[in-house]
PDB file of C-alpha atoms in Angstrom:
ATOM      1  CA  MET A   5      10.766 -27.824  65.524  1.00  0.00           C
ATOM      2  CA  HIS A   6      11.282 -24.627  63.558  1.00  0.00           C
ATOM      3  CA  ALA A   7      13.196 -24.401  60.294  1.00  0.00           C
ATOM      4  CA  SER A   8      14.133 -21.335  58.246  1.00  0.00           C
ATOM      5  CA  VAL A   9      14.705 -21.217  54.509  1.00  0.00           C
ATOM      6  CA  ILE A  10      16.738 -18.272  53.197  1.00  0.00           C
ATOM      7  CA  VAL A  11      15.399 -16.769  49.967  1.00  0.00           C
ATOM      8  CA  PHE A  12      17.691 -14.777  47.669  1.00  0.00           C
ATOM      9  CA  PRO A  13      16.821 -13.051  44.415  1.00  0.00           C
ATOM     10  CA  GLY A  14      17.347 -15.910  41.988  1.00  0.00           C
ATOM     11  CA  SER A  15      16.703 -18.774  44.422  1.00  0.00           C
ATOM     12  CA  ASN A  16      14.544 -21.356  42.667  1.00  0.00           C
ATOM     13  CA  CYS A  17      14.522 -24.369  44.992  1.00  0.00           C
ATOM     14  CA  ASP A  18      13.282 -22.521  48.061  1.00  0.00           C
ATOM     15  CA  ARG A  19       9.692 -23.707  47.626  1.00  0.00           C
ATOM     16  CA  ASP A  20      10.767 -27.302  46.922  1.00  0.00           C
ATOM     17  CA  VAL A  21      12.678 -27.292  50.210  1.00  0.00           C
ATOM     18  CA  LYS A  22       9.697 -25.716  51.946  1.00  0.00           C
ATOM     19  CA  VAL A  23       7.458 -28.584  50.771  1.00  0.00           C
ATOM     20  CA  ALA A  24      10.036 -31.221  51.747  1.00  0.00           C
ATOM     21  CA  LEU A  25      10.512 -29.708  55.214  1.00  0.00           C
ATOM     22  CA  ALA A  26       6.789 -29.266  55.778  1.00  0.00           C
ATOM     23  CA  ALA A  27       6.194 -32.948  54.944  1.00  0.00           C
ATOM     24  CA  SER A  28       8.761 -34.078  57.516  1.00  0.00           C
ATOM     25  CA  ILE A  29       8.137 -31.473  60.232  1.00  0.00           C
ATOM     26  CA  GLY A  30       4.358 -31.299  59.989  1.00  0.00           C
ATOM     27  CA  HIS A  31       4.238 -27.524  59.503  1.00  0.00           C
ATOM     28  CA  GLU A  32       5.842 -25.035  57.137  1.00  0.00           C
ATOM     29  CA  PRO A  33       9.259 -23.487  57.695  1.00  0.00           C
ATOM     30  CA  ASP A  34       9.774 -19.705  57.907  1.00  0.00           C
ATOM     31  CA  MET A  35      10.811 -18.201  54.582  1.00  0.00           C
ATOM     32  CA  ILE A  36      13.425 -15.489  55.250  1.00  0.00           C
ATOM     33  CA  TRP A  37      14.217 -12.796  52.666  1.00  0.00           C
ATOM     34  CA  HIS A  38      17.934 -12.171  52.059  1.00  0.00           C
ATOM     35  CA  GLY A  39      17.615  -8.484  52.938  1.00  0.00           C
ATOM     36  CA  ASP A  40      16.413  -9.242  56.467  1.00  0.00           C
ATOM     37  CA  THR A  41      18.954  -8.879  59.232  1.00  0.00           C
ATOM     38  CA  ASP A  42      17.385 -11.100  61.852  1.00  0.00           C
ATOM     39  CA  LEU A  43      16.319 -14.741  62.005  1.00  0.00           C
ATOM     40  CA  PRO A  44      13.424 -16.001  64.107  1.00  0.00           C
ATOM     41  CA  LYS A  45      14.094 -18.745  66.649  1.00  0.00           C
ATOM     42  CA  THR A  46      15.139 -21.655  64.475  1.00  0.00           C
ATOM     43  CA  ASP A  47      16.510 -25.176  64.892  1.00  0.00           C
ATOM     44  CA  LEU A  48      17.640 -25.534  61.284  1.00  0.00           C
ATOM     45  CA  ILE A  49      18.629 -23.134  58.516  1.00  0.00           C
ATOM     46  CA  VAL A  50      18.433 -24.181  54.870  1.00  0.00           C
ATOM     47  CA  VAL A  51      20.220 -22.249  52.133  1.00  0.00           C
ATOM     48  CA  PRO A  52      18.449 -23.463  48.987  1.00  0.00           C
ATOM     49  CA  GLY A  53      19.497 -23.954  45.392  1.00  0.00           C
ATOM     50  CA  GLY A  54      19.079 -21.567  42.508  1.00  0.00           C
ATOM     51  CA  PHE A  55      21.057 -18.823  40.872  1.00  0.00           C
ATOM     52  CA  SER A  56      21.269 -16.161  43.551  1.00  0.00           C
ATOM     53  CA  TYR A  57      22.184 -12.790  42.026  1.00  0.00           C
ATOM     54  CA  GLY A  58      22.415 -14.492  38.639  1.00  0.00           C
ATOM     55  CA  ASP A  59      25.719 -16.113  39.686  1.00  0.00           C
ATOM     56  CA  TYR A  60      27.342 -12.687  39.134  1.00  0.00           C
ATOM     57  CA  LEU A  61      31.075 -12.495  39.899  1.00  0.00           C
ATOM     58  CA  ARG A  62      31.210 -16.124  41.139  1.00  0.00           C
ATOM     59  CA  SER A  63      28.418 -18.533  42.072  1.00  0.00           C
ATOM     60  CA  GLY A  64      27.334 -17.685  45.599  1.00  0.00           C
ATOM     61  CA  ALA A  65      29.758 -14.782  46.032  1.00  0.00           C
ATOM     62  CA  MET A  66      27.176 -12.000  46.207  1.00  0.00           C
ATOM     63  CA  ALA A  67      24.678 -13.955  48.294  1.00  0.00           C
ATOM     64  CA  ALA A  68      27.401 -14.826  50.810  1.00  0.00           C
ATOM     65  CA  HIS A  69      27.503 -11.123  51.720  1.00  0.00           C
ATOM     66  CA  SER A  70      23.738 -10.557  51.867  1.00  0.00           C
ATOM     67  CA  PRO A  71      22.560  -8.931  55.111  1.00  0.00           C
ATOM     68  CA  ILE A  72      20.920 -12.148  56.360  1.00  0.00           C
ATOM     69  CA  MET A  73      24.116 -14.174  55.886  1.00  0.00           C
ATOM     70  CA  ARG A  74      25.816 -12.375  58.785  1.00  0.00           C
ATOM     71  CA  GLU A  75      23.087 -13.779  61.003  1.00  0.00           C
ATOM     72  CA  VAL A  76      23.299 -17.224  59.368  1.00  0.00           C
ATOM     73  CA  VAL A  77      27.061 -17.333  59.983  1.00  0.00           C
ATOM     74  CA  SER A  78      26.631 -16.230  63.565  1.00  0.00           C
ATOM     75  CA  ARG A  79      23.914 -18.856  64.240  1.00  0.00           C
ATOM     76  CA  ALA A  80      26.024 -21.525  62.527  1.00  0.00           C
ATOM     77  CA  ASN A  81      28.976 -20.608  64.723  1.00  0.00           C
ATOM     78  CA  ALA A  82      26.658 -20.918  67.725  1.00  0.00           C
ATOM     79  CA  GLY A  83      25.849 -24.491  66.655  1.00  0.00           C
ATOM     80  CA  VAL A  84      22.560 -24.120  64.743  1.00  0.00           C
ATOM     81  CA  PRO A  85      22.595 -26.738  61.946  1.00  0.00           C
ATOM     82  CA  VAL A  86      22.786 -25.373  58.404  1.00  0.00           C
ATOM     83  CA  LEU A  87      22.057 -27.286  55.196  1.00  0.00           C
ATOM     84  CA  GLY A  88      23.238 -25.750  51.918  1.00  0.00           C
ATOM     85  CA  ILE A  89      22.000 -27.368  48.715  1.00  0.00           C
ATOM     86  CA  CYS A  90      23.582 -26.674  45.303  1.00  0.00           C
ATOM     87  CA  ASN A  91      23.791 -22.865  45.119  1.00  0.00           C
ATOM     88  CA  GLY A  92      23.404 -23.026  48.901  1.00  0.00           C
ATOM     89  CA  PHE A  93      26.620 -25.092  49.067  1.00  0.00           C
ATOM     90  CA  GLN A  94      28.375 -22.512  46.891  1.00  0.00           C
ATOM     91  CA  ILE A  95      27.129 -19.733  49.186  1.00  0.00           C
ATOM     92  CA  LEU A  96      28.339 -21.531  52.334  1.00  0.00           C
ATOM     93  CA  THR A  97      31.856 -21.950  50.899  1.00  0.00           C
ATOM     94  CA  GLU A  98      31.926 -18.283  49.860  1.00  0.00           C
ATOM     95  CA  ALA A  99      30.712 -17.314  53.346  1.00  0.00           C
ATOM     96  CA  GLY A 100      33.574 -19.290  54.900  1.00  0.00           C
ATOM     97  CA  LEU A 101      31.357 -21.830  56.694  1.00  0.00           C
ATOM     98  CA  LEU A 102      32.688 -24.696  54.563  1.00  0.00           C
ATOM     99  CA  ASP A 103      36.053 -25.409  52.970  1.00  0.00           C
ATOM    100  CA  GLY A 104      36.868 -25.540  49.291  1.00  0.00           C
ATOM    101  CA  VAL A 105      35.274 -24.028  46.245  1.00  0.00           C
ATOM    102  CA  LEU A 106      32.820 -25.117  43.532  1.00  0.00           C
ATOM    103  CA  MET A 107      34.358 -24.547  40.122  1.00  0.00           C
ATOM    104  CA  ARG A 108      32.963 -24.851  36.617  1.00  0.00           C
ATOM    105  CA  ASN A 109      32.129 -28.492  35.749  1.00  0.00           C
ATOM    106  CA  ALA A 110      35.153 -30.208  34.216  1.00  0.00           C
ATOM    107  CA  LYS A 111      33.388 -30.678  30.886  1.00  0.00           C
ATOM    108  CA  LEU A 112      31.938 -27.139  31.000  1.00  0.00           C
ATOM    109  CA  LYS A 113      28.370 -28.360  30.589  1.00  0.00           C
ATOM    110  CA  PHE A 114      25.355 -27.718  32.770  1.00  0.00           C
ATOM    111  CA  ILE A 115      24.348 -31.159  34.040  1.00  0.00           C
ATOM    112  CA  CYS A 116      20.769 -32.007  35.013  1.00  0.00           C
ATOM    113  CA  ARG A 117      20.182 -35.675  35.802  1.00  0.00           C
ATOM    114  CA  ASP A 118      20.013 -38.210  38.595  1.00  0.00           C
ATOM    115  CA  VAL A 119      23.300 -39.456  40.038  1.00  0.00           C
ATOM    116  CA  PHE A 120      24.209 -42.061  42.630  1.00  0.00           C
ATOM    117  CA  LEU A 121      25.721 -40.986  45.933  1.00  0.00           C
ATOM    118  CA  ARG A 122      27.432 -43.031  48.599  1.00  0.00           C
ATOM    119  CA  VAL A 123      26.602 -42.075  52.185  1.00  0.00           C
ATOM    120  CA  GLU A 124      29.994 -41.813  53.893  1.00  0.00           C
ATOM    121  CA  ARG A 125      28.829 -41.743  57.506  1.00  0.00           C
ATOM    122  CA  THR A 126      25.534 -42.006  59.344  1.00  0.00           C
ATOM    123  CA  ASP A 127      26.384 -40.583  62.773  1.00  0.00           C
ATOM    124  CA  THR A 128      25.363 -37.057  61.804  1.00  0.00           C
ATOM    125  CA  LEU A 129      22.235 -34.938  62.144  1.00  0.00           C
ATOM    126  CA  PHE A 130      21.714 -35.178  58.413  1.00  0.00           C
ATOM    127  CA  THR A 131      22.292 -38.845  57.635  1.00  0.00           C
ATOM    128  CA  SER A 132      21.073 -40.892  60.605  1.00  0.00           C
ATOM    129  CA  HIS A 133      18.188 -42.340  58.575  1.00  0.00           C
ATOM    130  CA  TYR A 134      20.537 -43.747  55.941  1.00  0.00           C
ATOM    131  CA  THR A 135      22.801 -46.770  56.356  1.00  0.00           C
ATOM    132  CA  GLN A 136      26.589 -46.751  56.197  1.00  0.00           C
ATOM    133  CA  GLY A 137      27.755 -46.919  52.585  1.00  0.00           C
ATOM    134  CA  GLN A 138      24.175 -46.811  51.281  1.00  0.00           C
ATOM    135  CA  VAL A 139      23.884 -45.824  47.641  1.00  0.00           C
ATOM    136  CA  ILE A 140      21.112 -43.296  47.042  1.00  0.00           C
ATOM    137  CA  ARG A 141      19.800 -41.726  43.854  1.00  0.00           C
ATOM    138  CA  ILE A 142      19.531 -37.924  43.962  1.00  0.00           C
ATOM    139  CA  PRO A 143      19.258 -35.369  41.120  1.00  0.00           C
ATOM    140  CA  ILE A 144      21.927 -32.804  40.320  1.00  0.00           C
ATOM    141  CA  ALA A 145      21.366 -29.631  38.308  1.00  0.00           C
ATOM    142  CA  HIS A 146      24.405 -27.382  38.170  1.00  0.00           C
ATOM    143  CA  HIS A 147      27.080 -25.738  36.066  1.00  0.00           C
ATOM    144  CA  ASP A 148      29.530 -25.044  38.887  1.00  0.00           C
ATOM    145  CA  GLY A 149      29.709 -28.192  40.980  1.00  0.00           C
ATOM    146  CA  ASN A 150      33.311 -29.208  40.531  1.00  0.00           C
ATOM    147  CA  PHE A 151      34.499 -29.314  44.147  1.00  0.00           C
ATOM    148  CA  GLU A 152      38.156 -28.387  44.584  1.00  0.00           C
ATOM    149  CA  THR A 153      40.467 -27.809  47.524  1.00  0.00           C
ATOM    150  CA  ASP A 154      44.193 -27.620  48.016  1.00  0.00           C
ATOM    151  CA  LYS A 155      45.978 -30.824  49.069  1.00  0.00           C
ATOM    152  CA  GLU A 156      46.225 -29.926  52.755  1.00  0.00           C
ATOM    153  CA  THR A 157      42.510 -29.156  53.006  1.00  0.00           C
ATOM    154  CA  LEU A 158      41.601 -32.387  51.226  1.00  0.00           C
ATOM    155  CA  LYS A 159      43.812 -34.326  53.619  1.00  0.00           C
ATOM    156  CA  ARG A 160      42.059 -32.694  56.568  1.00  0.00           C
ATOM    157  CA  LEU A 161      38.565 -33.311  55.126  1.00  0.00           C
ATOM    158  CA  GLU A 162      39.403 -36.979  54.581  1.00  0.00           C
ATOM    159  CA  GLY A 163      41.303 -37.426  57.859  1.00  0.00           C
ATOM    160  CA  ASP A 164      38.594 -35.823  59.974  1.00  0.00           C
ATOM    161  CA  GLY A 165      35.777 -37.687  58.204  1.00  0.00           C
ATOM    162  CA  LEU A 166      34.169 -34.531  56.846  1.00  0.00           C
ATOM    163  CA  VAL A 167      33.146 -35.959  53.467  1.00  0.00           C
ATOM    164  CA  ALA A 168      29.375 -36.473  53.566  1.00  0.00           C
ATOM    165  CA  PHE A 169      28.639 -37.925  50.128  1.00  0.00           C
ATOM    166  CA  ARG A 170      30.617 -39.099  47.106  1.00  0.00           C
ATOM    167  CA  TYR A 171      29.459 -39.581  43.539  1.00  0.00           C
ATOM    168  CA  CYS A 172      29.533 -43.303  42.767  1.00  0.00           C
ATOM    169  CA  ASP A 173      28.098 -45.910  40.435  1.00  0.00           C
ATOM    170  CA  GLN A 174      25.043 -47.973  41.231  1.00  0.00           C
ATOM    171  CA  GLY A 175      27.188 -50.474  43.136  1.00  0.00           C
ATOM    172  CA  GLY A 176      28.796 -47.789  45.282  1.00  0.00           C
ATOM    173  CA  ASP A 177      32.167 -47.769  43.512  1.00  0.00           C
ATOM    174  CA  LEU A 178      33.941 -44.518  42.678  1.00  0.00           C
ATOM    175  CA  THR A 179      34.773 -44.407  38.987  1.00  0.00           C
ATOM    176  CA  ILE A 180      35.728 -41.679  36.538  1.00  0.00           C
ATOM    177  CA  GLU A 181      32.404 -42.186  34.747  1.00  0.00           C
ATOM    178  CA  SER A 182      30.388 -41.864  37.944  1.00  0.00           C
ATOM    179  CA  ASN A 183      31.951 -38.500  38.805  1.00  0.00           C
ATOM    180  CA  PRO A 184      29.758 -36.111  36.803  1.00  0.00           C
ATOM    181  CA  ASN A 185      31.616 -32.837  37.266  1.00  0.00           C
ATOM    182  CA  GLY A 186      35.269 -33.623  37.987  1.00  0.00           C
ATOM    183  CA  SER A 187      35.061 -33.052  41.752  1.00  0.00           C
ATOM    184  CA  ILE A 188      38.213 -33.939  43.646  1.00  0.00           C
ATOM    185  CA  ALA A 189      37.917 -37.378  45.325  1.00  0.00           C
ATOM    186  CA  SER A 190      34.372 -37.609  43.872  1.00  0.00           C
ATOM    187  CA  ILE A 191      33.157 -35.340  46.668  1.00  0.00           C
ATOM    188  CA  ALA A 192      29.483 -34.370  46.396  1.00  0.00           C
ATOM    189  CA  GLY A 193      29.024 -32.926  49.875  1.00  0.00           C
ATOM    190  CA  ILE A 194      31.061 -31.974  52.949  1.00  0.00           C
ATOM    191  CA  TYR A 195      30.569 -31.099  56.606  1.00  0.00           C
ATOM    192  CA  ASN A 196      32.163 -28.434  58.746  1.00  0.00           C
ATOM    193  CA  GLU A 197      34.373 -29.601  61.603  1.00  0.00           C
ATOM    194  CA  LYS A 198      31.502 -30.122  64.039  1.00  0.00           C
ATOM    195  CA  ARG A 199      29.320 -31.734  61.341  1.00  0.00           C
ATOM    196  CA  THR A 200      26.577 -29.214  62.042  1.00  0.00           C
ATOM    197  CA  VAL A 201      26.900 -27.602  58.600  1.00  0.00           C
ATOM    198  CA  LEU A 202      26.417 -29.691  55.451  1.00  0.00           C
ATOM    199  CA  GLY A 203      26.887 -28.454  51.902  1.00  0.00           C
ATOM    200  CA  MET A 204      25.985 -30.688  48.965  1.00  0.00           C
ATOM    201  CA  MET A 205      25.518 -30.177  45.232  1.00  0.00           C
ATOM    202  CA  PRO A 206      22.764 -32.821  44.733  1.00  0.00           C
ATOM    203  CA  HIS A 207      19.139 -31.941  45.551  1.00  0.00           C
ATOM    204  CA  PRO A 208      17.591 -34.238  48.209  1.00  0.00           C
ATOM    205  CA  GLU A 209      14.440 -32.053  48.240  1.00  0.00           C
ATOM    206  CA  ARG A 210      13.699 -33.148  44.678  1.00  0.00           C
ATOM    207  CA  LEU A 211      13.098 -36.783  45.666  1.00  0.00           C
ATOM    208  CA  VAL A 212      10.926 -36.824  48.773  1.00  0.00           C
ATOM    209  CA  ASP A 213       7.633 -38.087  47.336  1.00  0.00           C
ATOM    210  CA  MET A 214       6.770 -40.899  44.941  1.00  0.00           C
ATOM    211  CA  LEU A 215       5.099 -38.255  42.771  1.00  0.00           C
ATOM    212  CA  GLN A 216       8.628 -36.960  42.087  1.00  0.00           C
ATOM    213  CA  GLY A 217       9.813 -40.407  41.043  1.00  0.00           C
ATOM    214  CA  GLY A 218      11.496 -41.487  44.244  1.00  0.00           C
ATOM    215  CA  THR A 219      12.054 -40.821  47.923  1.00  0.00           C
ATOM    216  CA  ASP A 220      15.814 -41.191  48.442  1.00  0.00           C
ATOM    217  CA  GLY A 221      16.015 -37.598  49.698  1.00  0.00           C
ATOM    218  CA  LYS A 222      13.343 -37.977  52.348  1.00  0.00           C
ATOM    219  CA  PRO A 223      15.457 -39.756  55.007  1.00  0.00           C
ATOM    220  CA  MET A 224      17.626 -36.634  55.244  1.00  0.00           C
ATOM    221  CA  PHE A 225      14.688 -34.432  56.247  1.00  0.00           C
ATOM    222  CA  ASP A 226      13.136 -37.110  58.478  1.00  0.00           C
ATOM    223  CA  GLY A 227      16.500 -37.624  60.176  1.00  0.00           C
ATOM    224  CA  LEU A 228      16.912 -33.902  60.778  1.00  0.00           C
ATOM    225  CA  VAL A 229      13.444 -33.642  62.260  1.00  0.00           C
ATOM    226  CA  GLU A 230      14.020 -36.618  64.547  1.00  0.00           C
ATOM    227  CA  ALA A 231      17.339 -35.202  65.725  1.00  0.00           C
ATOM    228  CA  LEU A 232      16.169 -31.615  66.171  1.00  0.00           C
ATOM    229  CA  ALA A 233      12.565 -31.935  67.291  1.00  0.00           C
ATOM    230  CA  ALA A 234      13.502 -33.323  70.703  1.00  0.00           C
TER     231      ALA A 234
ATOM    232  CA  MET H  16      41.056   7.679  40.943  1.00  0.00           C
ATOM    233  CA  LYS H  17      40.554   4.525  38.991  1.00  0.00           C
ATOM    234  CA  ALA H  18      41.460   1.044  40.193  1.00  0.00           C
ATOM    235  CA  LYS H  19      42.169  -1.616  37.598  1.00  0.00           C
ATOM    236  CA  ILE H  20      41.991  -5.108  39.017  1.00  0.00           C
ATOM    237  CA  HIS H  21      42.949  -8.388  37.431  1.00  0.00           C
ATOM    238  CA  VAL H  22      41.639 -11.562  39.036  1.00  0.00           C
ATOM    239  CA  THR H  23      43.327 -14.730  37.820  1.00  0.00           C
ATOM    240  CA  LEU H  24      43.312 -18.393  38.805  1.00  0.00           C
ATOM    241  CA  LYS H  25      46.246 -19.491  40.911  1.00  0.00           C
ATOM    242  CA  GLN H  26      48.914 -21.665  39.366  1.00  0.00           C
ATOM    243  CA  GLY H  27      47.936 -25.303  39.604  1.00  0.00           C
ATOM    244  CA  VAL H  28      44.195 -24.604  39.636  1.00  0.00           C
ATOM    245  CA  LEU H  29      42.626 -26.309  36.663  1.00  0.00           C
ATOM    246  CA  ASP H  30      41.011 -23.855  34.233  1.00  0.00           C
ATOM    247  CA  PRO H  31      38.626 -25.825  31.986  1.00  0.00           C
ATOM    248  CA  GLN H  32      37.428 -22.626  30.279  1.00  0.00           C
ATOM    249  CA  GLY H  33      40.972 -21.591  29.390  1.00  0.00           C
ATOM    250  CA  LYS H  34      41.569 -25.095  28.104  1.00  0.00           C
ATOM    251  CA  ALA H  35      38.472 -24.895  25.888  1.00  0.00           C
ATOM    252  CA  VAL H  36      39.589 -21.521  24.511  1.00  0.00           C
ATOM    253  CA  GLN H  37      43.022 -22.986  23.806  1.00  0.00           C
ATOM    254  CA  ASN H  38      41.462 -25.884  21.894  1.00  0.00           C
ATOM    255  CA  ALA H  39      39.245 -23.494  19.929  1.00  0.00           C
ATOM    256  CA  LEU H  40      42.238 -21.354  18.986  1.00  0.00           C
ATOM    257  CA  GLY H  41      44.021 -24.476  17.789  1.00  0.00           C
ATOM    258  CA  SER H  42      41.076 -25.546  15.680  1.00  0.00           C
ATOM    259  CA  LEU H  43      40.922 -22.055  14.134  1.00  0.00           C
ATOM    260  CA  GLY H  44      44.471 -22.562  12.903  1.00  0.00           C
ATOM    261  CA  PHE H  45      46.315 -20.430  15.459  1.00  0.00           C
ATOM    262  CA  SER H  46      49.346 -22.573  16.096  1.00  0.00           C
ATOM    263  CA  GLY H  47      51.819 -22.252  18.924  1.00  0.00           C
ATOM    264  CA  VAL H  48      49.320 -21.519  21.705  1.00  0.00           C
ATOM    265  CA  GLU H  49      50.932 -23.274  24.644  1.00  0.00           C
ATOM    266  CA  SER H  50      48.336 -22.448  27.271  1.00  0.00           C
ATOM    267  CA  VAL H  51      45.401 -20.150  27.965  1.00  0.00           C
ATOM    268  CA  ARG H  52      44.329 -18.968  31.398  1.00  0.00           C
ATOM    269  CA  GLN H  53      41.102 -17.027  31.654  1.00  0.00           C
ATOM    270  CA  GLY H  54      40.484 -14.382  34.311  1.00  0.00           C
ATOM    271  CA  LYS H  55      38.491 -11.251  35.106  1.00  0.00           C
ATOM    272  CA  TYR H  56      39.224  -7.561  34.695  1.00  0.00           C
ATOM    273  CA  ILE H  57      37.371  -5.111  36.955  1.00  0.00           C
ATOM    274  CA  GLU H  58      37.478  -1.297  36.869  1.00  0.00           C
ATOM    275  CA  ILE H  59      36.417   0.729  39.875  1.00  0.00           C
ATOM    276  CA  ASP H  60      36.077   4.532  40.033  1.00  0.00           C
ATOM    277  CA  LEU H  61      36.908   5.862  43.469  1.00  0.00           C
ATOM    278  CA  ASN H  62      36.454   9.322  44.943  1.00  0.00           C
ATOM    279  CA  GLU H  63      39.692   8.825  46.910  1.00  0.00           C
ATOM    280  CA  THR H  64      42.564  11.119  45.830  1.00  0.00           C
ATOM    281  CA  ASP H  65      45.393   9.444  47.744  1.00  0.00           C
ATOM    282  CA  ALA H  66      46.813   6.511  45.767  1.00  0.00           C
ATOM    283  CA  GLU H  67      47.986   4.619  48.865  1.00  0.00           C
ATOM    284  CA  LEU H  68      44.600   4.889  50.574  1.00  0.00           C
ATOM    285  CA  ALA H  69      42.864   3.899  47.348  1.00  0.00           C
ATOM    286  CA  LYS H  70      45.022   0.817  47.025  1.00  0.00           C
ATOM    287  CA  GLY H  71      44.348  -0.143  50.627  1.00  0.00           C
ATOM    288  CA  ALA H  72      40.617   0.137  50.113  1.00  0.00           C
ATOM    289  CA  VAL H  73      40.667  -1.929  46.918  1.00  0.00           C
ATOM    290  CA  GLU H  74      42.854  -4.529  48.638  1.00  0.00           C
ATOM    291  CA  GLY H  75      40.042  -4.977  51.157  1.00  0.00           C
ATOM    292  CA  MET H  76      37.475  -5.262  48.355  1.00  0.00           C
ATOM    293  CA  CYS H  77      39.512  -7.983  46.661  1.00  0.00           C
ATOM    294  CA  GLN H  78      39.976  -9.928  49.885  1.00  0.00           C
ATOM    295  CA  LYS H  79      36.339  -9.740  50.865  1.00  0.00           C
ATOM    296  CA  LEU H  80      34.442 -10.036  47.600  1.00  0.00           C
ATOM    297  CA  LEU H  81      36.157  -9.541  44.248  1.00  0.00           C
ATOM    298  CA  ALA H  82      38.461 -12.561  44.450  1.00  0.00           C
ATOM    299  CA  ASN H  83      38.072 -15.963  46.079  1.00  0.00           C
ATOM    300  CA  THR H  84      41.559 -16.273  47.508  1.00  0.00           C
ATOM    301  CA  VAL H  85      41.204 -20.038  47.816  1.00  0.00           C
ATOM    302  CA  ILE H  86      41.670 -20.314  44.060  1.00  0.00           C
ATOM    303  CA  GLU H  87      42.350 -16.812  42.746  1.00  0.00           C
ATOM    304  CA  ASN H  88      45.123 -14.216  42.809  1.00  0.00           C
ATOM    305  CA  TYR H  89      44.522 -10.547  42.190  1.00  0.00           C
ATOM    306  CA  SER H  90      46.621  -7.575  41.169  1.00  0.00           C
ATOM    307  CA  ILE H  91      45.694  -3.923  41.624  1.00  0.00           C
ATOM    308  CA  GLU H  92      46.781  -0.963  39.548  1.00  0.00           C
ATOM    309  CA  ILE H  93      45.793   2.534  40.656  1.00  0.00           C
ATOM    310  CA  ALA H  94      45.531   5.171  37.915  1.00  0.00           C
ATOM    311  CA  ASP H  95      44.502   8.845  37.910  1.00  0.00           C
TER     312      ASP H  95
END
């Protein structure tokens, strides 16, 4: 299995994702510079976290129009799975691969801490190694993670089962306190219609080894490898 | 020609920054501030001399990059 990690000026989680992928795949992914126009043969594309282009204009807006993103969009439309984490999620919404928008956190603060997420479905490439409704602990680190959509889009996301993760408390309940950034319907991550593209604000790559304090992110990468290595 | 562009949040989109500014104005003693909405102002110098063509070009820029039309409106003013 081959994976590609896109690197923008200002990406800062690209190497974390590289380590996480390498641990699950058994060899390192290709690191692709944003100015490139072509992708190698790849079974998975990861758009990592960070502050691409210094978050100028809007988070993810400049990166979404980087030369490489034309190729990412075209591969995604051809069915190649894409995982966008944090800034990567923002970039995928700006590039039109995912619905909605990530706005400034409701309380205007940058938040960096672990949160609990509820896994909404497990019949996807990304979540097959979790169990339905499982509560996992994953770190967030963002200023613009307040997911918003209009009412019609939200209805479609909910109706079509496109919500991947929701912020919850330790017992899996959705409360005002357990929603760190004001996201609508406590949404922490969403899929595209075919569930081949996932965008999420939390960082699964930051908990894949006991040295990092936990491994709740590892099943995502192991699940992807199992699904895509065949 | 010069294009002056205002990018503002759509009605109904929550603006926590505007809200914070409103609260700060209140605490500074400025009474009667009913609401604050924060946006962006962008100036672009163009080598186009035809106002209609200039506006068309800037329209494209707003659609594609300068505004996120999911949550933002924009207005364009073309000046000499």
